[in-house]
Amino acid sequence: MRDNEDLLGGMGGDQLDGLIGRLLADGYAVMPGYFSLPVVQALRNEAMERDGLGEFRLAGIGRRQEHQQDTRIRSDRTCWLKGNTLAQCQWLEAMEQLRLQVNRALFMGLFELESHFAIYGPGDYYQRHMDAFNGNNGRLLSVVLYLNEGWQSEWGGRLRIWASPDDTVVATEVEPRAGTLVAFLSEKIPHEVLAATRERYSIAGWFRCNNTTADWLDPPR
Ligand code: OGA
Ligand code: MN
């Protein structure tokens, strides 16, 4: 793993160990500086470029037939990663290391990753939700990487996290600072994106189990 340290932008095994320890203890992990600034900058530039090309769409809720847009629940715009640039490969490689370690340590059976860029414009939000219910979409572990250099607390845009599905007391809030990686159990951790006064860039990803059965191929989107 350490051989890849440059490629992963400084991320070493210690960070990954720490992340797994937090996941095990709390069901979520907040890791500032998980990705180095050059990688984060490259990813943000790609997001801005693809936004300029009109590739972002109003985000939806649910998958396939159930897919719908509801701006009362969320109002961000998203664009799926294609894995076709160096920076995206660095993201994917770091997530692959994470996947292997988590499977080794926690036996989670993470199989594949889907991830998209997200842009929250000023005033955009995503109300309290969970990323999966009772295995409905196969999502097991959620990850979010923030791409905002020089983010100021007073700009808002924090990710609010509760410790378990029925909790009413907030467990923690995370500022969307460049390089911070958050990981949490998709079916256990409710969370909410608070509105910001500036544009807020991130990548959100979900590791899914293998839903393929003999008579039905479950395609990643
Ligand atoms: C999501 C999500 C969190 C964030 O896209 O499902 O909860 O901080 N994102 O962007
Ligand atoms: Mn979410």
mmCIF file of C-alpha atoms and ligand atoms in Angstrom:
data_model
loop_
_atom_site.group_PDB
_atom_site.id
_atom_site.type_symbol
_atom_site.label_atom_id
_atom_site.label_comp_id
_atom_site.label_asym_id
_atom_site.label_seq_id
_atom_site.Cartn_x
_atom_site.Cartn_y
_atom_site.Cartn_z
ATOM 1 C CA MET A 1 0.000 0.000 0.000
ATOM 2 C CA ARG A 2 2.791 2.396 0.845
ATOM 3 C CA ASP A 3 4.295 1.921 -2.613
ATOM 4 C CA ASN A 4 1.312 3.845 -3.867
ATOM 5 C CA GLU A 5 1.710 6.760 -1.515
ATOM 6 C CA ASP A 6 2.628 9.260 -4.242
ATOM 7 C CA LEU A 7 -0.176 8.146 -6.484
ATOM 8 C CA LEU A 8 -2.600 8.416 -3.608
ATOM 9 C CA GLY A 9 -1.511 11.942 -2.852
ATOM 10 C CA GLY A 10 0.136 11.269 0.482
ATOM 11 C CA MET A 11 -2.436 8.857 1.822
ATOM 12 C CA GLY A 12 -0.701 6.168 3.805
ATOM 13 C CA GLY A 13 -1.692 3.037 5.629
ATOM 14 C CA ASP A 14 -2.043 4.881 8.947
ATOM 15 C CA GLN A 15 -4.854 7.026 7.604
ATOM 16 C CA LEU A 16 -6.656 3.961 6.342
ATOM 17 C CA ASP A 17 -6.188 2.165 9.679
ATOM 18 C CA GLY A 18 -7.583 5.197 11.472
ATOM 19 C CA LEU A 19 -10.569 5.321 9.152
ATOM 20 C CA ILE A 20 -11.372 1.666 9.738
ATOM 21 C CA GLY A 21 -11.061 2.093 13.501
ATOM 22 C CA ARG A 22 -13.554 4.976 13.456
ATOM 23 C CA LEU A 23 -15.935 3.062 11.196
ATOM 24 C CA LEU A 24 -15.852 0.107 13.547
ATOM 25 C CA ALA A 25 -16.362 2.249 16.663
ATOM 26 C CA ASP A 26 -18.930 4.778 15.394
ATOM 27 C CA GLY A 27 -20.245 3.682 12.001
ATOM 28 C CA TYR A 28 -18.701 6.788 10.463
ATOM 29 C CA ALA A 29 -15.224 8.279 10.017
ATOM 30 C CA VAL A 30 -14.125 11.850 9.316
ATOM 31 C CA MET A 31 -10.603 12.071 7.916
ATOM 32 C CA PRO A 32 -9.160 15.575 7.244
ATOM 33 C CA GLY A 33 -6.290 15.635 4.729
ATOM 34 C CA TYR A 34 -6.995 12.166 3.349
ATOM 35 C CA PHE A 35 -6.288 13.430 -0.171
ATOM 36 C CA SER A 36 -3.508 15.873 -1.016
ATOM 37 C CA LEU A 37 -4.242 19.304 -2.436
ATOM 38 C CA PRO A 38 -2.949 18.675 -6.004
ATOM 39 C CA VAL A 39 -5.288 15.711 -6.454
ATOM 40 C CA VAL A 40 -8.192 17.631 -4.957
ATOM 41 C CA GLN A 41 -7.480 20.639 -7.189
ATOM 42 C CA ALA A 42 -7.365 18.456 -10.288
ATOM 43 C CA LEU A 43 -10.683 16.846 -9.371
ATOM 44 C CA ARG A 44 -12.291 20.200 -8.720
ATOM 45 C CA ASN A 45 -11.022 21.550 -12.048
ATOM 46 C CA GLU A 46 -12.557 18.563 -13.802
ATOM 47 C CA ALA A 47 -15.873 19.161 -12.091
ATOM 48 C CA MET A 48 -15.821 22.837 -13.126
ATOM 49 C CA GLU A 49 -14.864 21.944 -16.679
ATOM 50 C CA ARG A 50 -17.627 19.356 -17.059
ATOM 51 C CA ASP A 51 -20.088 21.775 -15.492
ATOM 52 C CA GLY A 52 -19.042 24.283 -18.150
ATOM 53 C CA LEU A 53 -19.832 21.653 -20.781
ATOM 54 C CA GLY A 54 -23.327 21.264 -19.325
ATOM 55 C CA GLU A 55 -22.754 17.724 -18.065
ATOM 56 C CA PHE A 56 -24.298 18.220 -14.603
ATOM 57 C CA ARG A 57 -27.936 17.335 -13.987
ATOM 58 C CA LEU A 58 -30.347 18.068 -11.162
ATOM 59 C CA ALA A 59 -29.854 15.222 -8.698
ATOM 60 C CA GLY A 60 -32.513 12.562 -8.254
ATOM 61 C CA ILE A 61 -33.613 10.266 -5.464
ATOM 62 C CA GLY A 62 -33.776 6.481 -5.802
ATOM 63 C CA ARG A 63 -32.723 4.283 -8.680
ATOM 64 C CA ARG A 64 -34.159 3.259 -12.037
ATOM 65 C CA GLN A 65 -37.973 3.289 -12.075
ATOM 66 C CA GLU A 66 -38.119 4.918 -8.669
ATOM 67 C CA HIS A 67 -35.758 7.647 -9.818
ATOM 68 C CA GLN A 68 -37.350 11.034 -9.345
ATOM 69 C CA GLN A 69 -36.386 14.638 -8.843
ATOM 70 C CA ASP A 70 -37.623 16.340 -5.729
ATOM 71 C CA THR A 71 -36.060 19.686 -4.948
ATOM 72 C CA ARG A 72 -37.849 19.759 -1.593
ATOM 73 C CA ILE A 73 -35.453 17.023 -0.475
ATOM 74 C CA ARG A 74 -32.317 17.918 -2.406
ATOM 75 C CA SER A 75 -31.325 20.620 -4.857
ATOM 76 C CA ASP A 76 -27.736 19.829 -5.847
ATOM 77 C CA ARG A 77 -26.497 18.944 -9.342
ATOM 78 C CA THR A 78 -24.432 15.829 -10.108
ATOM 79 C CA CYS A 79 -22.291 14.251 -12.819
ATOM 80 C CA TRP A 80 -21.112 10.619 -12.767
ATOM 81 C CA LEU A 81 -17.381 9.904 -12.839
ATOM 82 C CA LYS A 82 -16.126 8.035 -15.884
ATOM 83 C CA GLY A 83 -12.659 7.150 -14.564
ATOM 84 C CA ASN A 84 -11.061 8.576 -17.687
ATOM 85 C CA THR A 85 -8.519 11.029 -16.234
ATOM 86 C CA LEU A 86 -5.445 10.758 -14.007
ATOM 87 C CA ALA A 87 -7.134 12.487 -11.076
ATOM 88 C CA GLN A 88 -10.154 10.200 -11.294
ATOM 89 C CA CYS A 89 -7.821 7.195 -11.398
ATOM 90 C CA GLN A 90 -6.185 8.489 -8.219
ATOM 91 C CA TRP A 91 -9.599 8.729 -6.594
ATOM 92 C CA LEU A 92 -10.535 5.251 -7.784
ATOM 93 C CA GLU A 93 -7.218 3.750 -6.702
ATOM 94 C CA ALA A 94 -7.506 5.209 -3.195
ATOM 95 C CA MET A 95 -11.074 3.916 -2.972
ATOM 96 C CA GLU A 96 -9.923 0.485 -4.132
ATOM 97 C CA GLN A 97 -7.366 0.383 -1.297
ATOM 98 C CA LEU A 98 -10.113 1.409 1.100
ATOM 99 C CA ARG A 99 -12.451 -1.266 -0.274
ATOM 100 C CA LEU A 100 -9.884 -4.038 0.131
ATOM 101 C CA GLN A 101 -8.927 -2.978 3.667
ATOM 102 C CA VAL A 102 -12.519 -2.610 4.807
ATOM 103 C CA ASN A 103 -13.387 -6.017 3.416
ATOM 104 C CA ARG A 104 -10.372 -7.521 5.136
ATOM 105 C CA ALA A 105 -11.012 -5.849 8.497
ATOM 106 C CA LEU A 106 -14.811 -5.684 8.663
ATOM 107 C CA PHE A 107 -15.933 -8.440 6.255
ATOM 108 C CA MET A 108 -18.333 -6.046 4.577
ATOM 109 C CA GLY A 109 -18.282 -7.636 1.134
ATOM 110 C CA LEU A 110 -17.907 -4.332 -0.702
ATOM 111 C CA PHE A 111 -17.959 -5.147 -4.404
ATOM 112 C CA GLU A 112 -18.144 -2.119 -6.658
ATOM 113 C CA LEU A 113 -18.063 1.649 -6.427
ATOM 114 C CA GLU A 114 -20.299 4.200 -8.102
ATOM 115 C CA SER A 115 -19.357 7.861 -7.640
ATOM 116 C CA HIS A 116 -20.384 11.264 -8.872
ATOM 117 C CA PHE A 117 -19.296 14.880 -8.621
ATOM 118 C CA ALA A 118 -21.807 17.074 -6.836
ATOM 119 C CA ILE A 119 -22.179 20.838 -6.892
ATOM 120 C CA TYR A 120 -24.335 22.582 -4.322
ATOM 121 C CA GLY A 121 -24.964 26.167 -5.400
ATOM 122 C CA PRO A 122 -25.582 28.853 -2.781
ATOM 123 C CA GLY A 123 -28.740 27.888 -0.876
ATOM 124 C CA ASP A 124 -28.732 24.259 -2.080
ATOM 125 C CA TYR A 125 -29.184 21.520 0.513
ATOM 126 C CA TYR A 126 -29.962 17.847 0.999
ATOM 127 C CA GLN A 127 -32.376 17.144 3.847
ATOM 128 C CA ARG A 128 -31.782 14.426 6.434
ATOM 129 C CA HIS A 129 -31.729 11.048 4.703
ATOM 130 C CA MET A 130 -29.994 7.693 4.569
ATOM 131 C CA ASP A 131 -28.289 6.401 1.443
ATOM 132 C CA ALA A 132 -29.893 2.928 1.697
ATOM 133 C CA PHE A 133 -32.772 1.206 3.470
ATOM 134 C CA ASN A 134 -32.864 -2.536 4.097
ATOM 135 C CA GLY A 135 -30.523 -3.199 1.215
ATOM 136 C CA ASN A 136 -32.887 -1.586 -1.337
ATOM 137 C CA ASN A 137 -30.108 -0.347 -3.589
ATOM 138 C CA GLY A 138 -27.184 -2.509 -2.487
ATOM 139 C CA ARG A 139 -25.327 0.453 -1.012
ATOM 140 C CA LEU A 140 -23.246 -0.560 2.015
ATOM 141 C CA LEU A 141 -20.629 2.116 2.538
ATOM 142 C CA SER A 142 -20.857 5.796 1.539
ATOM 143 C CA VAL A 143 -17.826 8.037 0.978
ATOM 144 C CA VAL A 144 -17.645 11.786 0.407
ATOM 145 C CA LEU A 145 -14.553 13.785 -0.571
ATOM 146 C CA TYR A 146 -14.660 17.571 -0.357
ATOM 147 C CA LEU A 147 -12.999 19.716 -3.002
ATOM 148 C CA ASN A 148 -13.225 23.227 -1.521
ATOM 149 C CA GLU A 149 -9.930 25.013 -0.936
ATOM 150 C CA GLY A 150 -9.979 27.818 1.639
ATOM 151 C CA TRP A 151 -13.480 27.003 2.868
ATOM 152 C CA GLN A 152 -14.627 29.339 5.659
ATOM 153 C CA SER A 153 -16.827 28.148 8.536
ATOM 154 C CA GLU A 154 -19.244 31.038 8.098
ATOM 155 C CA TRP A 155 -20.029 29.876 4.547
ATOM 156 C CA GLY A 156 -22.009 26.959 6.032
ATOM 157 C CA GLY A 157 -22.412 23.835 3.897
ATOM 158 C CA ARG A 158 -21.597 21.438 6.721
ATOM 159 C CA LEU A 159 -22.446 17.766 6.602
ATOM 160 C CA ARG A 160 -24.527 16.964 9.688
ATOM 161 C CA ILE A 161 -24.297 13.375 10.952
ATOM 162 C CA TRP A 162 -26.447 11.409 13.399
ATOM 163 C CA ALA A 163 -25.087 8.271 15.067
ATOM 164 C CA SER A 164 -27.973 5.910 14.291
ATOM 165 C CA PRO A 165 -31.234 5.827 12.306
ATOM 166 C CA ASP A 166 -33.524 7.026 15.139
ATOM 167 C CA ASP A 167 -31.146 9.514 16.728
ATOM 168 C CA THR A 168 -32.397 13.042 17.252
ATOM 169 C CA VAL A 169 -29.180 14.463 18.716
ATOM 170 C CA VAL A 170 -26.544 15.443 16.156
ATOM 171 C CA ALA A 171 -23.332 13.385 16.524
ATOM 172 C CA THR A 172 -21.034 15.684 14.546
ATOM 173 C CA GLU A 173 -20.840 18.254 11.769
ATOM 174 C CA VAL A 174 -18.152 18.276 9.077
ATOM 175 C CA GLU A 175 -16.921 21.310 7.162
ATOM 176 C CA PRO A 176 -16.510 20.567 3.446
ATOM 177 C CA ARG A 177 -12.782 21.366 3.379
ATOM 178 C CA ALA A 178 -10.473 20.299 0.563
ATOM 179 C CA GLY A 179 -9.058 16.815 1.136
ATOM 180 C CA THR A 180 -11.428 15.729 3.927
ATOM 181 C CA LEU A 181 -12.855 12.267 3.354
ATOM 182 C CA VAL A 182 -15.961 11.077 5.197
ATOM 183 C CA ALA A 183 -17.040 7.427 5.193
ATOM 184 C CA PHE A 184 -20.147 5.967 6.819
ATOM 185 C CA LEU A 185 -22.416 2.934 6.802
ATOM 186 C CA SER A 186 -25.070 3.650 4.160
ATOM 187 C CA GLU A 187 -27.906 1.896 6.020
ATOM 188 C CA LYS A 188 -27.100 3.122 9.535
ATOM 189 C CA ILE A 189 -26.090 6.761 9.440
ATOM 190 C CA PRO A 190 -28.605 9.548 8.774
ATOM 191 C CA HIS A 191 -27.046 12.737 7.423
ATOM 192 C CA GLU A 192 -27.931 16.109 5.968
ATOM 193 C CA VAL A 193 -26.177 18.746 3.851
ATOM 194 C CA LEU A 194 -26.733 22.256 5.205
ATOM 195 C CA ALA A 195 -27.055 25.141 2.783
ATOM 196 C CA ALA A 196 -23.941 27.179 2.014
ATOM 197 C CA THR A 197 -23.437 30.723 0.796
ATOM 198 C CA ARG A 198 -20.788 29.626 -1.759
ATOM 199 C CA GLU A 199 -20.586 26.897 -4.369
ATOM 200 C CA ARG A 200 -19.718 23.630 -2.671
ATOM 201 C CA TYR A 201 -17.902 20.884 -4.630
ATOM 202 C CA SER A 202 -17.618 17.237 -3.627
ATOM 203 C CA ILE A 203 -17.431 13.676 -4.844
ATOM 204 C CA ALA A 204 -19.918 11.244 -3.313
ATOM 205 C CA GLY A 205 -19.462 7.511 -3.780
ATOM 206 C CA TRP A 206 -21.164 4.289 -2.736
ATOM 207 C CA PHE A 207 -19.689 0.849 -2.396
ATOM 208 C CA ARG A 208 -22.283 -1.742 -3.223
ATOM 209 C CA CYS A 209 -22.544 -5.456 -2.613
ATOM 210 C CA ASN A 210 -22.668 -7.841 -5.535
ATOM 211 C CA ASN A 211 -26.344 -8.036 -6.481
ATOM 212 C CA THR A 212 -25.777 -10.183 -9.511
ATOM 213 C CA THR A 213 -27.826 -13.387 -9.536
ATOM 214 C CA ALA A 214 -28.014 -16.134 -12.127
ATOM 215 C CA ASP A 215 -30.938 -14.588 -14.000
ATOM 216 C CA TRP A 216 -30.399 -10.914 -13.395
ATOM 217 C CA LEU A 217 -27.337 -8.763 -14.012
ATOM 218 C CA ASP A 218 -27.361 -5.720 -11.758
ATOM 219 C CA PRO A 219 -25.677 -2.964 -13.759
ATOM 220 C CA PRO A 220 -23.799 -0.116 -12.107
ATOM 221 C CA ARG A 221 -25.152 3.204 -13.372
HETATM 222 C C1 OGA B 1 -25.310 12.350 -0.803
HETATM 223 C C2 OGA B 1 -24.796 13.086 0.389
HETATM 224 C C3 OGA B 1 -23.144 14.475 1.432
HETATM 225 C C4 OGA B 1 -22.272 15.665 1.176
HETATM 226 O O1 OGA B 1 -24.960 12.728 -1.926
HETATM 227 O O2 OGA B 1 -26.074 11.366 -0.628
HETATM 228 O O3 OGA B 1 -25.327 12.842 1.436
HETATM 229 O O4 OGA B 1 -21.691 16.188 2.156
HETATM 230 N N1 OGA B 1 -23.773 13.951 0.275
HETATM 231 O O5 OGA B 1 -22.146 16.112 0.036
HETATM 232 MN MN MN B 2 -26.345 10.883 1.390
#
